[in-house]
Amino acid sequence: SHTMILTSNNDILSWGSNRFGELGRQNTTYLPAPVTREWSKDDRVVKMDCCGFSSACSTASGLLYLWGFMKGPDFVSHQY
């Protein structure tokens, strides 16, 4: 499993399993503690969700970002 937190500074902290890239990093390394995810500060994240092996966030400008494993019930059963 993995965890993601959106801070009041618009930083995304992520940690945990990263087997399928669900942490949105450039690797699949397990992270035992929170690490700030590289993110553009030009567009504010307004909604974020993570489940199973995938993660998603939407921004104030209407962009949707998805990362991780994008197949199966974990992905299709959630609305972002």
PDB file of C-alpha atoms in Angstrom:
ATOM      1  CA  SER A   1       0.000   0.000   0.000  1.00  0.00           C
ATOM      2  CA  HIS A   2       0.998   3.620  -0.384  1.00  0.00           C
ATOM      3  CA  THR A   3       0.038   6.975   1.087  1.00  0.00           C
ATOM      4  CA  MET A   4      -0.078  10.479  -0.358  1.00  0.00           C
ATOM      5  CA  ILE A   5      -0.736  13.762   1.419  1.00  0.00           C
ATOM      6  CA  LEU A   6      -1.378  17.195  -0.077  1.00  0.00           C
ATOM      7  CA  THR A   7      -0.014  19.947   2.164  1.00  0.00           C
ATOM      8  CA  SER A   8      -1.314  23.499   2.489  1.00  0.00           C
ATOM      9  CA  ASN A   9       1.789  24.590   0.494  1.00  0.00           C
ATOM     10  CA  ASN A  10       0.615  22.465  -2.485  1.00  0.00           C
ATOM     11  CA  ASP A  11       3.362  19.908  -1.864  1.00  0.00           C
ATOM     12  CA  ILE A  12       2.578  16.246  -2.443  1.00  0.00           C
ATOM     13  CA  LEU A  13       4.190  13.902   0.059  1.00  0.00           C
ATOM     14  CA  SER A  14       4.251  10.221  -0.856  1.00  0.00           C
ATOM     15  CA  TRP A  15       5.584   7.015   0.663  1.00  0.00           C
ATOM     16  CA  GLY A  16       5.064   3.276   0.785  1.00  0.00           C
ATOM     17  CA  SER A  17       4.854   0.729  -2.010  1.00  0.00           C
ATOM     18  CA  ASN A  18       5.904   1.949  -5.439  1.00  0.00           C
ATOM     19  CA  ARG A  19       5.945  -1.338  -7.368  1.00  0.00           C
ATOM     20  CA  PHE A  20       3.950   0.090 -10.292  1.00  0.00           C
ATOM     21  CA  GLY A  21       5.019   3.726  -9.997  1.00  0.00           C
ATOM     22  CA  GLU A  22       2.023   4.661  -7.853  1.00  0.00           C
ATOM     23  CA  LEU A  23       4.062   7.287  -5.996  1.00  0.00           C
ATOM     24  CA  GLY A  24       4.525   9.258  -9.206  1.00  0.00           C
ATOM     25  CA  ARG A  25       8.302   9.190  -9.052  1.00  0.00           C
ATOM     26  CA  GLN A  26      10.828   8.308 -11.740  1.00  0.00           C
ATOM     27  CA  ASN A  27      11.479   4.867 -10.216  1.00  0.00           C
ATOM     28  CA  THR A  28       9.753   1.991  -8.454  1.00  0.00           C
ATOM     29  CA  THR A  29      11.686   2.173  -5.195  1.00  0.00           C
ATOM     30  CA  TYR A  30       9.824   1.547  -1.913  1.00  0.00           C
ATOM     31  CA  LEU A  31       9.850   4.655   0.297  1.00  0.00           C
ATOM     32  CA  PRO A  32       9.529   3.980   4.058  1.00  0.00           C
ATOM     33  CA  ALA A  33       9.046   7.672   4.966  1.00  0.00           C
ATOM     34  CA  PRO A  34       7.338  10.701   3.327  1.00  0.00           C
ATOM     35  CA  VAL A  35       9.228  12.325   0.452  1.00  0.00           C
ATOM     36  CA  THR A  36       8.133  15.443  -1.437  1.00  0.00           C
ATOM     37  CA  ARG A  37       7.042  14.613  -4.980  1.00  0.00           C
ATOM     38  CA  GLU A  38       8.351  16.902  -7.713  1.00  0.00           C
ATOM     39  CA  TRP A  39       5.423  19.094  -8.714  1.00  0.00           C
ATOM     40  CA  SER A  40       4.748  22.284 -10.637  1.00  0.00           C
ATOM     41  CA  LYS A  41       3.744  25.069  -8.268  1.00  0.00           C
ATOM     42  CA  ASP A  42       2.082  26.916 -11.166  1.00  0.00           C
ATOM     43  CA  ASP A  43      -1.094  24.824 -10.992  1.00  0.00           C
ATOM     44  CA  ARG A  44      -2.709  24.101  -7.631  1.00  0.00           C
ATOM     45  CA  VAL A  45      -3.845  20.555  -6.850  1.00  0.00           C
ATOM     46  CA  VAL A  46      -7.500  20.624  -5.792  1.00  0.00           C
ATOM     47  CA  LYS A  47      -8.246  16.917  -5.404  1.00  0.00           C
ATOM     48  CA  MET A  48      -6.114  13.848  -4.887  1.00  0.00           C
ATOM     49  CA  ASP A  49      -6.779  10.134  -4.408  1.00  0.00           C
ATOM     50  CA  CYS A  50      -4.791   6.938  -4.184  1.00  0.00           C
ATOM     51  CA  CYS A  51      -5.889   3.331  -4.019  1.00  0.00           C
ATOM     52  CA  GLY A  52      -4.449  -0.060  -4.797  1.00  0.00           C
ATOM     53  CA  PHE A  53      -1.574   0.497  -7.192  1.00  0.00           C
ATOM     54  CA  SER A  54      -2.641   3.841  -8.690  1.00  0.00           C
ATOM     55  CA  SER A  55      -2.903   7.522  -7.797  1.00  0.00           C
ATOM     56  CA  ALA A  56      -4.548  10.575  -9.315  1.00  0.00           C
ATOM     57  CA  CYS A  57      -4.893  14.286  -8.806  1.00  0.00           C
ATOM     58  CA  SER A  58      -6.742  17.099 -10.519  1.00  0.00           C
ATOM     59  CA  THR A  59      -5.660  20.720 -10.678  1.00  0.00           C
ATOM     60  CA  ALA A  60      -7.369  24.097 -10.510  1.00  0.00           C
ATOM     61  CA  SER A  61      -6.906  24.495 -14.278  1.00  0.00           C
ATOM     62  CA  GLY A  62      -8.798  21.225 -14.890  1.00  0.00           C
ATOM     63  CA  LEU A  63      -5.874  18.925 -15.674  1.00  0.00           C
ATOM     64  CA  LEU A  64      -6.027  15.322 -14.489  1.00  0.00           C
ATOM     65  CA  TYR A  65      -2.841  13.429 -13.642  1.00  0.00           C
ATOM     66  CA  LEU A  66      -2.779   9.641 -13.258  1.00  0.00           C
ATOM     67  CA  TRP A  67       0.129   7.401 -12.366  1.00  0.00           C
ATOM     68  CA  GLY A  68       0.740   3.822 -11.315  1.00  0.00           C
ATOM     69  CA  PHE A  69      -1.123   0.709 -12.466  1.00  0.00           C
ATOM     70  CA  MET A  70      -3.984   1.829 -14.726  1.00  0.00           C
ATOM     71  CA  LYS A  71      -5.873  -1.412 -15.204  1.00  0.00           C
ATOM     72  CA  GLY A  72      -8.465  -3.359 -13.250  1.00  0.00           C
ATOM     73  CA  PRO A  73     -11.004  -2.560 -10.529  1.00  0.00           C
ATOM     74  CA  ASP A  74      -8.796  -0.191  -8.526  1.00  0.00           C
ATOM     75  CA  PHE A  75      -8.693   2.191 -11.448  1.00  0.00           C
ATOM     76  CA  VAL A  76     -12.170   1.935 -12.967  1.00  0.00           C
ATOM     77  CA  SER A  77     -14.169   1.977  -9.738  1.00  0.00           C
ATOM     78  CA  HIS A  78     -13.079   5.472  -8.708  1.00  0.00           C
ATOM     79  CA  GLN A  79     -14.183   8.816 -10.085  1.00  0.00           C
ATOM     80  CA  TYR A  80     -11.555  11.542 -10.094  1.00  0.00           C
TER      81      TYR A  80
END
